[in-house]
XYZ file of C-alpha atoms in Angstrom:
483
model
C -29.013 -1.834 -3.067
C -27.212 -1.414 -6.484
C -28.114 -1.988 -9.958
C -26.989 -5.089 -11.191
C -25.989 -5.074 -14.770
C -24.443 -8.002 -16.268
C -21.077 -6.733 -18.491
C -19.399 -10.352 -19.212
C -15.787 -9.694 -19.840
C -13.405 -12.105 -21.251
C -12.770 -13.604 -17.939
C -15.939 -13.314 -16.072
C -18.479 -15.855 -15.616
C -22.055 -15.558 -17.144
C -24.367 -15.325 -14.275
C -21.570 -13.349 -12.230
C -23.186 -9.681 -12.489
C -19.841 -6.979 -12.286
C -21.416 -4.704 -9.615
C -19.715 -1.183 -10.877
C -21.297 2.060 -10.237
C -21.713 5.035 -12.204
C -20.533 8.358 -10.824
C -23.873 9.084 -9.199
C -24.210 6.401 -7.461
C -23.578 6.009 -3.941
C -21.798 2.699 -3.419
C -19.626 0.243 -5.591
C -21.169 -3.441 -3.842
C -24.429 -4.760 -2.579
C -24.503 -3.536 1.398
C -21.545 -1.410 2.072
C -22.483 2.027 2.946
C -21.004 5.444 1.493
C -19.773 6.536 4.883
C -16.394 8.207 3.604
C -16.790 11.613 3.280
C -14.683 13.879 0.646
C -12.128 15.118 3.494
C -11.571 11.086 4.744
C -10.695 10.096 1.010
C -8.703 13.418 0.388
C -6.559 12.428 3.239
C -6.241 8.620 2.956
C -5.329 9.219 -0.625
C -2.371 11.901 0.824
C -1.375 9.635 3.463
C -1.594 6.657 1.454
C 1.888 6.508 0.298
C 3.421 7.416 3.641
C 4.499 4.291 5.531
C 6.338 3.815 8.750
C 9.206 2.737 6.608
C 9.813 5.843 4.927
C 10.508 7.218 8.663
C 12.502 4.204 10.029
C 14.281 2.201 6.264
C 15.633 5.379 4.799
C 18.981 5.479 6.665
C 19.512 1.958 5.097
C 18.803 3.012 1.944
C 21.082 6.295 2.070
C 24.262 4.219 3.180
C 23.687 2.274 0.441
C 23.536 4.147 -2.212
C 24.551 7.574 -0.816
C 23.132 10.880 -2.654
C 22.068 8.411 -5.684
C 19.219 7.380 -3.261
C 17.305 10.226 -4.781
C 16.809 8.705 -8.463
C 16.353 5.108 -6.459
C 13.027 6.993 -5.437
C 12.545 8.866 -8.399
C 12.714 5.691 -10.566
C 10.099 3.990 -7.980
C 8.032 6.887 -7.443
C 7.430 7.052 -11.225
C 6.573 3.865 -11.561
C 4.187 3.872 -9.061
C 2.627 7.241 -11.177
C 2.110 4.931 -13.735
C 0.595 1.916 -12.074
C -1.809 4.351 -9.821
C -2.767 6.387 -13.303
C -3.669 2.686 -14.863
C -5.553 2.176 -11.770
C -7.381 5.117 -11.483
C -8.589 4.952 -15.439
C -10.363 1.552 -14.235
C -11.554 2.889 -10.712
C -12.972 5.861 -11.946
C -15.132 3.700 -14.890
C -16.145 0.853 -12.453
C -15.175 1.500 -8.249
C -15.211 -1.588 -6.778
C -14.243 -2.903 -3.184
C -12.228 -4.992 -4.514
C -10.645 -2.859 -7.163
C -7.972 -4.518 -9.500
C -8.348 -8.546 -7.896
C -11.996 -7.362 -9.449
C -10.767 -5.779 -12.484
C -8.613 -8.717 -12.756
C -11.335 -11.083 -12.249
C -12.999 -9.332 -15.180
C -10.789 -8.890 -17.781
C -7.722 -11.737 -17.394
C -9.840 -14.700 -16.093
C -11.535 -15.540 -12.108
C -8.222 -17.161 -11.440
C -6.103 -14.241 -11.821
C -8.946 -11.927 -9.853
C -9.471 -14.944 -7.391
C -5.451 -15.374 -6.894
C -4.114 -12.178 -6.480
C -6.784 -11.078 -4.330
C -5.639 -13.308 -1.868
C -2.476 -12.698 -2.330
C -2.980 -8.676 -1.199
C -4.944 -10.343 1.905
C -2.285 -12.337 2.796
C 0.427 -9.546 2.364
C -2.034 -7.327 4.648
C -2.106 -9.598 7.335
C 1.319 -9.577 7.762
C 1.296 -6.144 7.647
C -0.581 -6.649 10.580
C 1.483 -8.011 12.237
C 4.526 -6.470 11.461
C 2.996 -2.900 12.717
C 1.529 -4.173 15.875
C 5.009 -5.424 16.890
C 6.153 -2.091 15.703
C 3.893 0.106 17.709
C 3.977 -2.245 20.741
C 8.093 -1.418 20.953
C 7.310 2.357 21.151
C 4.704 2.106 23.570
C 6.810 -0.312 25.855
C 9.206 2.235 25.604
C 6.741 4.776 27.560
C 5.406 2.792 29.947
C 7.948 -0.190 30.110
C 5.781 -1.828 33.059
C 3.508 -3.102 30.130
C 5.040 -5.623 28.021
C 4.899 -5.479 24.354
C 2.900 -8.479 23.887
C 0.002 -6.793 25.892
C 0.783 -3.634 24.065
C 0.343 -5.078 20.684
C -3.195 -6.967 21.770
C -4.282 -3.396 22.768
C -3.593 -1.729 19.412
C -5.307 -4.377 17.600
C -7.871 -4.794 19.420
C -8.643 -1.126 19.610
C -8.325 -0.373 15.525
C -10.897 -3.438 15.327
C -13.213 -2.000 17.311
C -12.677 0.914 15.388
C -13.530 -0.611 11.978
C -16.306 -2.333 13.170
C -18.307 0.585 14.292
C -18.535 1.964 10.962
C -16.650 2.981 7.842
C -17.123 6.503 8.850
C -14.953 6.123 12.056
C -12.320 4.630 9.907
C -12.346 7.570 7.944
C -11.882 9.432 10.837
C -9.433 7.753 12.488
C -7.336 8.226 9.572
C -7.991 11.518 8.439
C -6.308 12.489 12.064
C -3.322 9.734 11.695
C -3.048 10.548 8.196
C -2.843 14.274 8.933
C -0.087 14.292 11.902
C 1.868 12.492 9.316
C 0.910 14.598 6.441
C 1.745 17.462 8.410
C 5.193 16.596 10.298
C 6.836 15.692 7.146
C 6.054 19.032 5.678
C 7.128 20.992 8.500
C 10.028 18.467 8.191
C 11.028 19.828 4.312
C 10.018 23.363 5.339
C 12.253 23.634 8.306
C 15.006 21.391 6.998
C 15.361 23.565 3.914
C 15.583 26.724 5.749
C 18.271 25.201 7.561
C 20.032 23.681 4.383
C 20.223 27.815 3.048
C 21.513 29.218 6.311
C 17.601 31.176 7.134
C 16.562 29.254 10.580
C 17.288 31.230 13.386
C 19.037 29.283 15.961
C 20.170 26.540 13.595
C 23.234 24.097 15.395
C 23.302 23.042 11.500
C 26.027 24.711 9.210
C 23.837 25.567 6.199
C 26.091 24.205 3.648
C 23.201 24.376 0.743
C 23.645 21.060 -1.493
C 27.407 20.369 -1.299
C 27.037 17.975 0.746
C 25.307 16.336 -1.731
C 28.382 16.188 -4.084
C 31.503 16.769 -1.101
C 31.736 13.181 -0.239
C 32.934 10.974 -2.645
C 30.274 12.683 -5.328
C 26.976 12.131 -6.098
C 27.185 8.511 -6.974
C 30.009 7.391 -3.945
C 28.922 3.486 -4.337
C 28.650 3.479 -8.242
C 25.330 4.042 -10.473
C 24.540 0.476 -9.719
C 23.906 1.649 -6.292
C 20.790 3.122 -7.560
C 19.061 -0.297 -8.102
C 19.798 -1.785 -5.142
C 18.005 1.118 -4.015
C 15.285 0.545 -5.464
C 15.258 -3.107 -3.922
C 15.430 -1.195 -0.329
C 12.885 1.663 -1.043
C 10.344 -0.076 -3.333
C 8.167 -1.271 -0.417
C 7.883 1.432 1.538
C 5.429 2.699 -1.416
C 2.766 0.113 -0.859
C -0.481 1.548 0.133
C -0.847 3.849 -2.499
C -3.661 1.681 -4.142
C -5.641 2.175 -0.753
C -7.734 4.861 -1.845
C -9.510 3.143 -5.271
C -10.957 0.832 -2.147
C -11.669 3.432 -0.090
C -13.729 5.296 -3.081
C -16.181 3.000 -3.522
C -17.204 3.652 0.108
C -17.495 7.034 -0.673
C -20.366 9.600 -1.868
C -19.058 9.994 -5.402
C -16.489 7.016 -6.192
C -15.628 8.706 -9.623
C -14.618 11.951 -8.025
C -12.726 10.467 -5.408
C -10.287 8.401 -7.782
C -9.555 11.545 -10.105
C -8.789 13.607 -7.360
C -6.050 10.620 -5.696
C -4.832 10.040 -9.299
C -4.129 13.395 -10.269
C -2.674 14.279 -6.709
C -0.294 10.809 -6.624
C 3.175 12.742 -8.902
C 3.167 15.533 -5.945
C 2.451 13.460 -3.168
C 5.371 11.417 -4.269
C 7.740 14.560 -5.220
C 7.014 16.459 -1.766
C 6.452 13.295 0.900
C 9.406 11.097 -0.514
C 12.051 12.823 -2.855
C 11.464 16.088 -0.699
C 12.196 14.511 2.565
C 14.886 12.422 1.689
C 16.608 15.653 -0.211
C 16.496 17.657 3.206
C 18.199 15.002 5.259
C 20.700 14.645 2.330
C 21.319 18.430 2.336
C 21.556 18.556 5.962
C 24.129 15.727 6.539
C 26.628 13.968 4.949
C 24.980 10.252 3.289
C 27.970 8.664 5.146
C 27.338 10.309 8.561
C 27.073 7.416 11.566
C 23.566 9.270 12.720
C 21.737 8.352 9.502
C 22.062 4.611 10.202
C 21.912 4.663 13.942
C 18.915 3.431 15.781
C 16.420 6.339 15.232
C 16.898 6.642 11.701
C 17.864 9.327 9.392
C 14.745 11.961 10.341
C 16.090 12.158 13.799
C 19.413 12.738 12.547
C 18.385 15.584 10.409
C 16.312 16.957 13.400
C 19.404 16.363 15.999
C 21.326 18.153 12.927
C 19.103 21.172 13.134
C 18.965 21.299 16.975
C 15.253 20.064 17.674
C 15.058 19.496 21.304
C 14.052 15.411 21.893
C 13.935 14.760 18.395
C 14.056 11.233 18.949
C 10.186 11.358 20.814
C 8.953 13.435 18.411
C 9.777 11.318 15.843
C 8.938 8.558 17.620
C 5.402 10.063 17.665
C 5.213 10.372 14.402
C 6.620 6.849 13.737
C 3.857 5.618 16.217
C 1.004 7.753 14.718
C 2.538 5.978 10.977
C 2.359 2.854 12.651
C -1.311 3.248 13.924
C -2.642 4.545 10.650
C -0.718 1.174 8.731
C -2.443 -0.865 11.096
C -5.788 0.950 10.475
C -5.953 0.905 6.763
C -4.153 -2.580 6.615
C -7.400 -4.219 8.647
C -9.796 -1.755 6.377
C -8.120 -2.894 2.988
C -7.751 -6.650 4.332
C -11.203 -7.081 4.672
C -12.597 -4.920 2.328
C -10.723 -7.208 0.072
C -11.908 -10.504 1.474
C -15.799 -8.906 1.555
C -15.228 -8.713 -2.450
C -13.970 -12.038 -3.338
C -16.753 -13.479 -1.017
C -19.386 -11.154 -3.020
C -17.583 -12.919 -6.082
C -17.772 -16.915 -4.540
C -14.304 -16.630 -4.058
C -14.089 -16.782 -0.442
C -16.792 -18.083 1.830
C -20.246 -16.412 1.299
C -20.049 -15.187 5.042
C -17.241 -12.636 4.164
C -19.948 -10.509 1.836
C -22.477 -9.979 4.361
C -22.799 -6.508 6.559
C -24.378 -5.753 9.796
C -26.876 -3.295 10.266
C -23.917 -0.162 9.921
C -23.025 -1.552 6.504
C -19.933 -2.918 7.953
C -18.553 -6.387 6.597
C -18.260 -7.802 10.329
C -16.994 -11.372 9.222
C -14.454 -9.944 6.985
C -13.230 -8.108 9.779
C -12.822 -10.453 12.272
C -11.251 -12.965 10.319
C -8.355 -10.710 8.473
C -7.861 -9.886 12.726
C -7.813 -13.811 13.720
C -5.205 -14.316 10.637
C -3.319 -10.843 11.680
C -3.460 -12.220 15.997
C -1.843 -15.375 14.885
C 1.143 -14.150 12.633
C 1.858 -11.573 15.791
C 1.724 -14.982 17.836
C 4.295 -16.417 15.415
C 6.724 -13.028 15.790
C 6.830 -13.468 19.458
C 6.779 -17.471 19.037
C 9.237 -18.160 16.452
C 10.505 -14.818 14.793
C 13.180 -16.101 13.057
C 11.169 -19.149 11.765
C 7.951 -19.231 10.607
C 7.525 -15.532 10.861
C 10.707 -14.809 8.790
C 9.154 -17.213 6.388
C 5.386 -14.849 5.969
C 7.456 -12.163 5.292
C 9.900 -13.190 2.507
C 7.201 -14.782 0.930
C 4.679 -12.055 0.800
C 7.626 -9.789 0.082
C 7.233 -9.661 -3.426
C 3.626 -9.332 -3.638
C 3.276 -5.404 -3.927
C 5.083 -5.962 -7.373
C 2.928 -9.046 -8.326
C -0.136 -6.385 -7.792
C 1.616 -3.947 -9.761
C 1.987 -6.336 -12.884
C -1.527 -7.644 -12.820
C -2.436 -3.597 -12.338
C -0.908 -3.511 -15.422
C -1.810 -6.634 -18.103
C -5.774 -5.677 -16.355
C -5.537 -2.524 -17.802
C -4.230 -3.501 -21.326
C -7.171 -5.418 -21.540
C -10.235 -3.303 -18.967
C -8.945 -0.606 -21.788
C -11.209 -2.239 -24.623
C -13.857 -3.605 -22.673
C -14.522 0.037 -21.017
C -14.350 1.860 -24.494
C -16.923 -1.454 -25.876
C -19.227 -1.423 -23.321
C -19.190 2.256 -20.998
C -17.176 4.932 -22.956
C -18.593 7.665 -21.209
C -16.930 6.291 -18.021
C -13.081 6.914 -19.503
C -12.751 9.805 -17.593
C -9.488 8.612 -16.688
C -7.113 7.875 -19.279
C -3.448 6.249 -19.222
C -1.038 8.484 -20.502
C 0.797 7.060 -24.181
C -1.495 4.162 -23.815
C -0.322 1.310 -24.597
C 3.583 2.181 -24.877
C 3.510 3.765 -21.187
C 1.608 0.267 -19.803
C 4.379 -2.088 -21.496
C 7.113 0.224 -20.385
C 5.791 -0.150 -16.542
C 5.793 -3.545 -17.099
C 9.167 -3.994 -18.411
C 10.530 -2.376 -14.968
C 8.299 -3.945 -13.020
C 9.982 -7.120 -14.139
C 13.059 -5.637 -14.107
C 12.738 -5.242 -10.622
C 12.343 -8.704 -10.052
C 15.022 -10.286 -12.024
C 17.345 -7.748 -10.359
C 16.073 -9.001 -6.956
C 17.468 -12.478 -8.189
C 20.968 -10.990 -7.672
C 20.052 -10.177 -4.310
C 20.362 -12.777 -1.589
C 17.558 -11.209 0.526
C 16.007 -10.187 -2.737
C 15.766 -13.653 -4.591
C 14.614 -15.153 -1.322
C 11.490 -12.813 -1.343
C 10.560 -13.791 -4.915
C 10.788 -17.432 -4.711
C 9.008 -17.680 -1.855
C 6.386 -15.106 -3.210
C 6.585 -16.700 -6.082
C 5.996 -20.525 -4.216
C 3.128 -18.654 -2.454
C 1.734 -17.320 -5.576
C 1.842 -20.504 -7.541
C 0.103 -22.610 -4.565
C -2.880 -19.867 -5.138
C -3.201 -20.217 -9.008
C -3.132 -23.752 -8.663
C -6.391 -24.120 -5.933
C -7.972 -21.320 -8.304
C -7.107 -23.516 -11.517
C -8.719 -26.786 -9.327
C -11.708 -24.590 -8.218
C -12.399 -23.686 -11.628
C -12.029 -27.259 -13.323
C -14.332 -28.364 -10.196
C -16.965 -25.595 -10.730
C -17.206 -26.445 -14.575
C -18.185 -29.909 -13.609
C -20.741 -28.855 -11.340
C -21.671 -26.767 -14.183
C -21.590 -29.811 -16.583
């Protein structure tokens, strides 16, 4: 059991007790165990930013913005520096499950800790979906005389099983998915820049160095305007990043966990995205016909190079990405709903653990939610699927933004009440903060413009509103009680 000391915040309720750890302490909430070891959070933190997408959506992005793709990552990547680095300086003073929807909860009000963490839920689920469906295609592929449907219930059911043995064999499961994917997409850059300077032996690639990042209608072929509709295409594909400030407070030493994922977070970025992309940039032409066929532009690179079957081995890789989004989606989706039921924001049954420390209702519920929007893809795809994912489609920038105002305010409250804990800081505080925040909403406003784009954010934002506003009745309701 943890200490419970009471720290009320602007926005937290008397009676509420925040349960954040110090450093020495071995968990961050009342029951869950500290069954992550060093290695699992080293490599969930590395693997954390590397989706399925980044394999499969690139081509997309490259034809659309050519060479100029680069700074569309750049400009992401460095916002999501910023956001992780505001993140960390609260994780490090207080890990929670439930990270920023607890930070949030803490220092801008329980509706804005209560809303958005359903909101992440929610978008998890989906994911849940989404990467079932995924990974059942692939499999079907290798052993067509299962159908997909089948193939999806079998992943689920067997990363459920996983997380409900233990936190530990989570950790496992995705230090070795994690790894195959940390370790293919270096081997990736390695290989693809020794074939980009004319050094692999046995290359069918030219070795044209980076002209061909400049020989086909220059570096910006679609206009510099190209580069924010890049950003709309690419800025998704760096959700999961946050993972690890959940993960920590499952861990031996929550503290050192976070500093180690926040200071790691600009490489990880600069080697795992711009790195990649750069080699198949290099390598090919942006407007060569490969990049945007089915495979995507990794197997074009590799077919470039003259990798034997470079279409299984990446769909391998895709698979293993696929597996290890599925794994942490179920972990973070119910790690989430165990905090806001330790907070009263979700039934009471969410916040209790079996015997293994393992929050067994959270678990089976975020799978019951995740089983029924795979239903839905098969059912009605085009329908009421279509319709979960436009409008949880803008909620990894929603999290971003609260990320943000939270930390503006955790700031003060830290330095008030634990200053010793600031081990983390935010760099330029508070210019850096606003000037995340102005591109976060710049973001949005651009997606506007964007038919796809602006029908993500209304419906997000329709999602988002409908949550405030049963938090806003909750809390008039509660103060009655109260009364």
């Amino acid at each position: 059991m943890t200490s419970q000391t009471t720290l009320i915040g602007p926005g937290q309720q008397p009676g509420r007790p925040d349960r954040s750890n110090g450093p020495d302490e071995p968990g961050s909430s009342d029951g869950l165990q500290a069954g992550l070891k060093n290695r699992h959070l080293s490599m969930i933190a590395i693997g954390g930013v590397i989706g399925a997408g980044l394999f499969v959506g690139s081509g997309a992005g490259i034809a659309a913005a050519g060479p100029a793709i680069l700074l569309s990552y750049a400009l992401v990547g460095l916002m999501v520096v910023f956001v992780m680095r505001m993140l960390g300086e609260m994780a490090a003073a207080r890990p929670s499950s439930g990270s920023f929807s607890a930070y949030a909860d803490q220092a801008l009000g329980r509706w804005a800790g209560f809303s958005i963490g359903w909101l992440y839920w929610f978008f998890w689920v989906v994911v849940l979906a989404v990467e079932a469906t995924a990974g059942a295609k692939i499999l079907e592929g290798w052993v067509p005389g299962v159908p997909q449907w089948a193939w999806a219930l079998i992943v689920m059911l067997v990363l459920t099983a996983t997380n409900l043995v233990s936190v530990g064999s989570y950790g496992e499961f995705e230090f070795w998915f994690a790894g195959i994917k940390v370790v293919a997409i270096a081997a990736f850059v390695v290989v693809g820049l020794l074939a980009v300077f004319g050094l692999l032996p046995g290359s069918d690639n030219p070795g044209a160095g980076l002209a061909h990042l400049t020989d086909t209608g220059g570096f910006f072929p679609k206009g510099p305007g190209a580069i924010l509709t890049g950003v709309l295409m690419v800025v998704f594909s760096f959700m999961g990043s946050e993972i690890v400030t959940l993960a920590a407070g499952e861990s031996e030493n929550p503290q050192r966990a976070v500093q180690k994922a926040t200071n790691s977070v600009i490489w990880r970025i600069a080697v795992f995205y711009l790195g990649s992309i750069f080699v198949v940039l290099t390598l090919l032409p942006w407007n060569d016909k490969s990049i945007v066929q089915e495979g995507g532009s990794y197997v074009a690179a590799l077919n470039s190079i003259g990798i034997p079957h470079a279409g299984q081995v990446m769909n391998v890789i895709v698979l293993t990405a696929v597996l290890s989004c599925l794994n942490s989606g179920l972990y973070t989706a119910s790690r989430m709903a165990f905090s806001l039921g330790d907070r009263g924001d979700a039934p009471k049954v969410f916040a209790r653990v079996n015997k293994r420390g393992v929050p067994q209702a959270a678990i089976l519920s975020s799978v019951v939610f995740g089983f029924v929007a795979v239903f839905f893809n098969y059912r009605w795809p085009d329908t009421v699927f279509q319709f979960l994912l436009n409008s949880s489609g803008a909620v990894a920038l929603f999290v971003w933004l609260v990320i943000c105002f939270t930390q503006l305010r955790m700031r003060g409250m830290i330095l008030r009440e634990q200053p010793e804990k600031l081990v983390v800081r935010m760099w330029l505080f508070p210019y850096l903060t606003w000037a995340t925040i102005a591109m976060i909403s710049f973001v949005l406003v651009y997606m506007l413009t964007d038919d796809d784009g602006r029908q993500q954010v209304l419906l997000s934002l329709l999602v988002a509103a409908l949550v405030v506003a049963v938090s806003l009745v909750r809390e008039v309701r509660q103060r009655k009680v109260r009364a």
